[in-house]
Short mmCIF file of C-alpha atoms in Angstrom, two decimals:
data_model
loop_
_atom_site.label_atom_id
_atom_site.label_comp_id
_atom_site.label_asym_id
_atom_site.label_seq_id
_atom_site.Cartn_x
_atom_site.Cartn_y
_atom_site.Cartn_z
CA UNK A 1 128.53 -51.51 -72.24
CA UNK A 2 130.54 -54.02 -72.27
CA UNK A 3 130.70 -56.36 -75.91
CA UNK A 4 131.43 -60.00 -75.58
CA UNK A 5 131.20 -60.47 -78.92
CA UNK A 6 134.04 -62.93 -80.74
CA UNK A 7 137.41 -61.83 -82.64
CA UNK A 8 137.28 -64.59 -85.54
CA UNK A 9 140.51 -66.30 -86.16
CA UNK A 10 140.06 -67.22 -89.09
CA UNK A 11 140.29 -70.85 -91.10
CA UNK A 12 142.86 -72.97 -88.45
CA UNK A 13 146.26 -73.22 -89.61
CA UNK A 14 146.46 -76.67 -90.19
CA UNK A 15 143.25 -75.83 -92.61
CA UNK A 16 145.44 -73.11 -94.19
CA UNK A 17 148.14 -75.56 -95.30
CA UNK A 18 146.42 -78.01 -97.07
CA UNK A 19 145.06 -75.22 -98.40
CA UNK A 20 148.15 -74.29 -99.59
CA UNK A 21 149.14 -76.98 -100.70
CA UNK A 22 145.79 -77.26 -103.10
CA UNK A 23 146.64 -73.95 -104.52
CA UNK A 24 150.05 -75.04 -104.88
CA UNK A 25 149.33 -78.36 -106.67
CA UNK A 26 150.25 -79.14 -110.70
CA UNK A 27 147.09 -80.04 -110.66
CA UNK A 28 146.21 -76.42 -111.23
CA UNK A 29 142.57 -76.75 -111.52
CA UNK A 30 141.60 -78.49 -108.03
CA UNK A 31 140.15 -76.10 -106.07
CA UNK A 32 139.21 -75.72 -102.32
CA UNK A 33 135.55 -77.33 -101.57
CA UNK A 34 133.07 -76.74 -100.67
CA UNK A 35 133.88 -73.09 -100.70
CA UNK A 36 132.45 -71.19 -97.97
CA UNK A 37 131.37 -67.42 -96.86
CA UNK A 38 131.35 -66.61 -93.03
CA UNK A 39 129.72 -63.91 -91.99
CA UNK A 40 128.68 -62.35 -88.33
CA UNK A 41 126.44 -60.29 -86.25
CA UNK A 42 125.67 -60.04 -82.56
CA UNK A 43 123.15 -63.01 -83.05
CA UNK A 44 125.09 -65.48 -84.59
CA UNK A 45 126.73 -66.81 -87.55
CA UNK A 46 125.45 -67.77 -91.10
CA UNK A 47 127.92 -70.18 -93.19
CA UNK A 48 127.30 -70.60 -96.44
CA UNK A 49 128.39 -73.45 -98.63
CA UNK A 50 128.69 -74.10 -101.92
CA UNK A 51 127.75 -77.31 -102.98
CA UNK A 52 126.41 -77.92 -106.08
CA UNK A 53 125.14 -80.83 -106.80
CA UNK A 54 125.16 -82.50 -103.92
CA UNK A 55 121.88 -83.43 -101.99
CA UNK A 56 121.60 -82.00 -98.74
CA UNK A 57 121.19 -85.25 -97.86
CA UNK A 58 124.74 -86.01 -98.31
CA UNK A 59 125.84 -83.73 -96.13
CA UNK A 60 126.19 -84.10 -93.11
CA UNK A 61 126.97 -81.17 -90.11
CA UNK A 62 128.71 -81.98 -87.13
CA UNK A 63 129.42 -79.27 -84.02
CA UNK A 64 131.72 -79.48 -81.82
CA UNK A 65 132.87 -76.89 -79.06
CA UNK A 66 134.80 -74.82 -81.47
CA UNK A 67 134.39 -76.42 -84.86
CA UNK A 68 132.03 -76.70 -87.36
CA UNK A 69 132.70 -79.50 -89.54
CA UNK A 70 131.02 -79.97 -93.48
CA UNK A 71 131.74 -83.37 -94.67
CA UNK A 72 130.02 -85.31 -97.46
CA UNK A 73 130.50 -86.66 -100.82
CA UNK A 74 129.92 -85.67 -104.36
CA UNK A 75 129.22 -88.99 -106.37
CA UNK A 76 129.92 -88.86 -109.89
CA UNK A 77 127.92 -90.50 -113.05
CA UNK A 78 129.60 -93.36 -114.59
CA UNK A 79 130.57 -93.55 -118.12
CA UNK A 80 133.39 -92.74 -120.43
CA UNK A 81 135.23 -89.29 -119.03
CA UNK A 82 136.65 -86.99 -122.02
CA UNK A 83 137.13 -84.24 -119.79
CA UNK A 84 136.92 -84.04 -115.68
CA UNK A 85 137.00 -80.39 -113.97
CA UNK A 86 134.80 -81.04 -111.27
CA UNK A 87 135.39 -82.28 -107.96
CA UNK A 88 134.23 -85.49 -106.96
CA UNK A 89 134.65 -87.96 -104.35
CA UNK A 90 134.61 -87.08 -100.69
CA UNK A 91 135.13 -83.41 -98.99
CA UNK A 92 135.37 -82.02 -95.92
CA UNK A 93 136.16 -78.12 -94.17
CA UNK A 94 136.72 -77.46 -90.56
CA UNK A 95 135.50 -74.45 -89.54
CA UNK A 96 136.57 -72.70 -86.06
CA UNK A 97 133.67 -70.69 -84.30
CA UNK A 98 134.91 -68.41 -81.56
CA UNK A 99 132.45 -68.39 -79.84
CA UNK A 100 130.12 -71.20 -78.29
CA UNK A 101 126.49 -71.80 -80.69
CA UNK A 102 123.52 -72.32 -79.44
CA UNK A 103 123.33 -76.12 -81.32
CA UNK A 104 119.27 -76.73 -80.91
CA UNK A 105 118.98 -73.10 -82.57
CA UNK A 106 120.88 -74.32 -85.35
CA UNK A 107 119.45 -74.54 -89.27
CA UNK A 108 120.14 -75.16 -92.53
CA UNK A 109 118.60 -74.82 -95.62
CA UNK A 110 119.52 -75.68 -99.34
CA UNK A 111 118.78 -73.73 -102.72
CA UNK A 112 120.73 -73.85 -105.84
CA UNK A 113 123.24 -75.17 -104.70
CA UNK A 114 124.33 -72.77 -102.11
CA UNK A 115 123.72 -74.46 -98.39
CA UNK A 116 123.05 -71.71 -95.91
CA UNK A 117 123.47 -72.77 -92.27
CA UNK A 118 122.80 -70.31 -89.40
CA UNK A 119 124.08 -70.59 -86.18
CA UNK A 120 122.98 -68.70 -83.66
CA UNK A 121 125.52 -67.63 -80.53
CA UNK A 122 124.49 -69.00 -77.26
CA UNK A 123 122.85 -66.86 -75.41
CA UNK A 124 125.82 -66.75 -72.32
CA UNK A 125 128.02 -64.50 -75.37
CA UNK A 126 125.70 -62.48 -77.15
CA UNK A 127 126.59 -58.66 -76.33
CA UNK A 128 124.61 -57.11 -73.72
CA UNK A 129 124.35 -53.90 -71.39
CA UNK A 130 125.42 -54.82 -67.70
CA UNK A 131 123.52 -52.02 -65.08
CA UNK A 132 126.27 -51.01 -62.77
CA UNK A 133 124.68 -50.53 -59.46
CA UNK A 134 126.31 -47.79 -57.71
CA UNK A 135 126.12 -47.41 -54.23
CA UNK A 136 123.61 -49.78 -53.33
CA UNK B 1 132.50 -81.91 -128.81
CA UNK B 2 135.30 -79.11 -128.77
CA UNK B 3 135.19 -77.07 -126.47
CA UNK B 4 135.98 -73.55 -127.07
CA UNK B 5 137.83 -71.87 -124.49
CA UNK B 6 137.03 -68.01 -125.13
CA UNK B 7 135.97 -66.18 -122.06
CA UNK B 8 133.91 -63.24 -122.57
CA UNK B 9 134.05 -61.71 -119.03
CA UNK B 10 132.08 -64.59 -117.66
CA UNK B 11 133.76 -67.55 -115.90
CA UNK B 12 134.24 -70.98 -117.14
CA UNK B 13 132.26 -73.06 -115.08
CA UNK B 14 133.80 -76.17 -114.22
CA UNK B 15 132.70 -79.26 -116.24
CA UNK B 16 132.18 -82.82 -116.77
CA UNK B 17 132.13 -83.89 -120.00
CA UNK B 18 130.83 -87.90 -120.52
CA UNK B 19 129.62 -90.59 -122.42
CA UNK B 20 127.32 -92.98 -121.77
CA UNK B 21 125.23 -95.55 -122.83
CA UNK B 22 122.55 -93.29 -124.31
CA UNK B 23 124.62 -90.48 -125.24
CA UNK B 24 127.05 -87.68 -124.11
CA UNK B 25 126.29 -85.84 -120.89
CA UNK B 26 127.95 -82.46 -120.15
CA UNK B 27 127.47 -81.70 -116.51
CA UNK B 28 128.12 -77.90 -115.25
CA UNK B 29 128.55 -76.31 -111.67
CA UNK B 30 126.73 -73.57 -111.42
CA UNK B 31 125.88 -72.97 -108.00
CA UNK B 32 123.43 -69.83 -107.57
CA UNK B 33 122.23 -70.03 -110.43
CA UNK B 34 117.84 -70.78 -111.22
CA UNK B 35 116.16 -71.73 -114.45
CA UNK B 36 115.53 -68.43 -115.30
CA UNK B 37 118.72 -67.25 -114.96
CA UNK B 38 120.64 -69.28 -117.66
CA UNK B 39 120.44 -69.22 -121.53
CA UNK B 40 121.03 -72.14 -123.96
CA UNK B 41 121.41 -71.57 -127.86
CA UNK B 42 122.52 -74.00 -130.40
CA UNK B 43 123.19 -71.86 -133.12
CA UNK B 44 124.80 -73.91 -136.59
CA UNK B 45 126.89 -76.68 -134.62
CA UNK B 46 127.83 -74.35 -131.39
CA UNK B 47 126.13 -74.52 -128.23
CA UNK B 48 126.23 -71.96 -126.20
CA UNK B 49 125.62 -71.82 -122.10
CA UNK B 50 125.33 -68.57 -120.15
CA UNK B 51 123.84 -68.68 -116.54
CA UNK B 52 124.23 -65.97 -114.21
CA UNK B 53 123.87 -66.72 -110.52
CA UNK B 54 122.55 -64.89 -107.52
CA UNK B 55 123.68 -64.90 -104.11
CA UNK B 56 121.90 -62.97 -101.54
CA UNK B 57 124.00 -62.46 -98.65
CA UNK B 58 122.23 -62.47 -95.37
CA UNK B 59 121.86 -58.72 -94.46
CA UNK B 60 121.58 -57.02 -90.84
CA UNK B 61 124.90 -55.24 -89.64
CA UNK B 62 126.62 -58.22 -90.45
CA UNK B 63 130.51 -58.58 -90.45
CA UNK B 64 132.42 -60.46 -93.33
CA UNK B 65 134.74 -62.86 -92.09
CA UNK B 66 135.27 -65.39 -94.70
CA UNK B 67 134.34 -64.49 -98.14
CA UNK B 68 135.63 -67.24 -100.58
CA UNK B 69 132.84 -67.05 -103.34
CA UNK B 70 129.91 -64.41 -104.61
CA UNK B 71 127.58 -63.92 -107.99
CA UNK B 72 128.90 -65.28 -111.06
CA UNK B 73 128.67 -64.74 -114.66
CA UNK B 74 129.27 -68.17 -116.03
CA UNK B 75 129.64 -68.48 -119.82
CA UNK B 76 130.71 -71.85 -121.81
CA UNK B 77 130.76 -72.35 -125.76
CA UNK B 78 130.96 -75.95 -127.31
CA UNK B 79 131.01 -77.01 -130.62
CA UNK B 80 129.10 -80.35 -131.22
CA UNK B 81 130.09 -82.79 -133.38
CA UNK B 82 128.37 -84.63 -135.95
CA UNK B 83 128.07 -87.96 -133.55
CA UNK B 84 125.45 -85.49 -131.32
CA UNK B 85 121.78 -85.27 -132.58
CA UNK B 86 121.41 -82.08 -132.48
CA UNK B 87 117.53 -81.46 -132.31
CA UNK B 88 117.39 -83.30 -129.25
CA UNK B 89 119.54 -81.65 -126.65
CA UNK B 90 118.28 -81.38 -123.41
CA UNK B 91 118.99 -80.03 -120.44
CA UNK B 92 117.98 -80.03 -116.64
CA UNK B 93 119.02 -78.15 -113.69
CA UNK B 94 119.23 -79.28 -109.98
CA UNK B 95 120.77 -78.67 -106.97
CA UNK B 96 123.07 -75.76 -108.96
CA UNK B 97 124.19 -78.30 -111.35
CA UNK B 98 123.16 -78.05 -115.31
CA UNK B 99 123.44 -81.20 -116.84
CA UNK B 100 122.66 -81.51 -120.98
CA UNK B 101 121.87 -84.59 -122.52
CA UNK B 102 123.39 -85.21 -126.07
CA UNK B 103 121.63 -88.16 -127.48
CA UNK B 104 123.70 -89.69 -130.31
CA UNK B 105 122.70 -88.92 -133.99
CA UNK B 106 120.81 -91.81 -135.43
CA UNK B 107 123.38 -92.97 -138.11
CA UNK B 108 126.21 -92.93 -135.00
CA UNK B 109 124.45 -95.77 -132.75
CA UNK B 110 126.04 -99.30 -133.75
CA UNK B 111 124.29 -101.62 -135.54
CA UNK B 112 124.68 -104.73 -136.93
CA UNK B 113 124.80 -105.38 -140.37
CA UNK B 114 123.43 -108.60 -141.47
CA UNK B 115 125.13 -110.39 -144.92
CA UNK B 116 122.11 -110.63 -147.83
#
């Protein structure tokens, strides 16, 4: 058997310094969002996001050959601020899929909060068992 | 409204804290987390929030590649002024967001004060 299945590399590097950077800020408090899990199987992947408090129909999903991209914006309330923790304005997270998705296979769906988006591989890299014919 | 900053194993969930027109609004992330999951007690003058959340990771032989964020126990303790009516806190949950409405106590709202 031969497995086609991806090696994930991870967040992109550029990602990883602004990253950085965050973590590194006086600002202390400013975190990294939306904040995402990535997990894997032979079928595909499922991304989850963390979003609270922001519509899903602010946010908006693009796909590109390697990246998936989360971009949208968390609006706040106006009024008279005596203390500000969370984020607000516009975000956005780049994402690097190893492997190509299937993009008319793709969903997404919203609860509490927590965006779940499933991906599914296209079907050209999913693992499968290859006959070897022998002395046909 | 002071808040008081004593963890008790849970996490401090990030906050707004507001006012407005109609009153004070303290807005909470707390992604994960459903209605029935999260407690609110006013007890004297200190309100107390505790929410914990639950986050079902997809199962099947699946392999962890990015794991930035998991179940929480959030916990959060304020201490409400005089300005806040208390007997008419309320509070709503959406999209993992808690937001409480502090109306302002009668005797706080401006008035005018006409001369006899």
């Amino acid at each position: 058997m031969i497995d086609f299945s991806s090696i994930y590399e991870g967040p992109n590097d550029i990602e990883r310094i602004f990253e950085d950077m965050f973590r590194k800020s006086p600002l202390g408090s400013r975190r990294l969002f939306p904040q995402v899990n990535i997990v894997e199987n032979d079928e595909g992947y499922i991304v989850d996001v963390c979003v609270p408090g922001v519509p899903s129909d602010d946010i908006e999903l693009v796909l590109t050959a390697r990246n998936l991209i989360i971009k949208g914006e968390r609006k706040s309330p106006e009024g008279r601020y005596f203390r500000q923790e969370r984020m607000a304005g516009s975000f956005q997270r780049v994402l690097t899929l190893n492997v190509p998705v299937d993009r008319d296979k793709v969903t997404a769906k919203s609860e509490n909060g927590i965006l779940r988006v499933t991906l599914p591989k296209a079907e050209s890299v999913k693992p499968r068992k290859i006959c070897i014919n022998a002395g046909s | 409204m002071k808040d008081i900053e004593k963890k008790k194993g849970g996490v401090i969930p990030a906050t707004d804290i507001l006012e407005m027109d109609d009153g004070f609004h303290i807005i909470m992330d707390m992604p994960g987390v459903s209605v029935e999951d999260i407690v609110i007690d006013i007890e004297e003058s200190e309100l107390s929030i505790r929410g914990s959340s639950t986050y079902m990771e997809a199962s099947n032989n699946l392999r962890r590649l990015h794991t930035e964020f998991g179940a929480q126990q959030y916990e959060r303790n304020f201490t409400l002024s005089d300005l806040v009516d208390h007997d008419n806190v309320k509070a709503d949950l959406k999209d993992g967001v808690l937001r409480l409405y502090l109306p302002k106590a009668e005797s706080m709202k401006p008035r005018r004060i006409t001369i006899s």
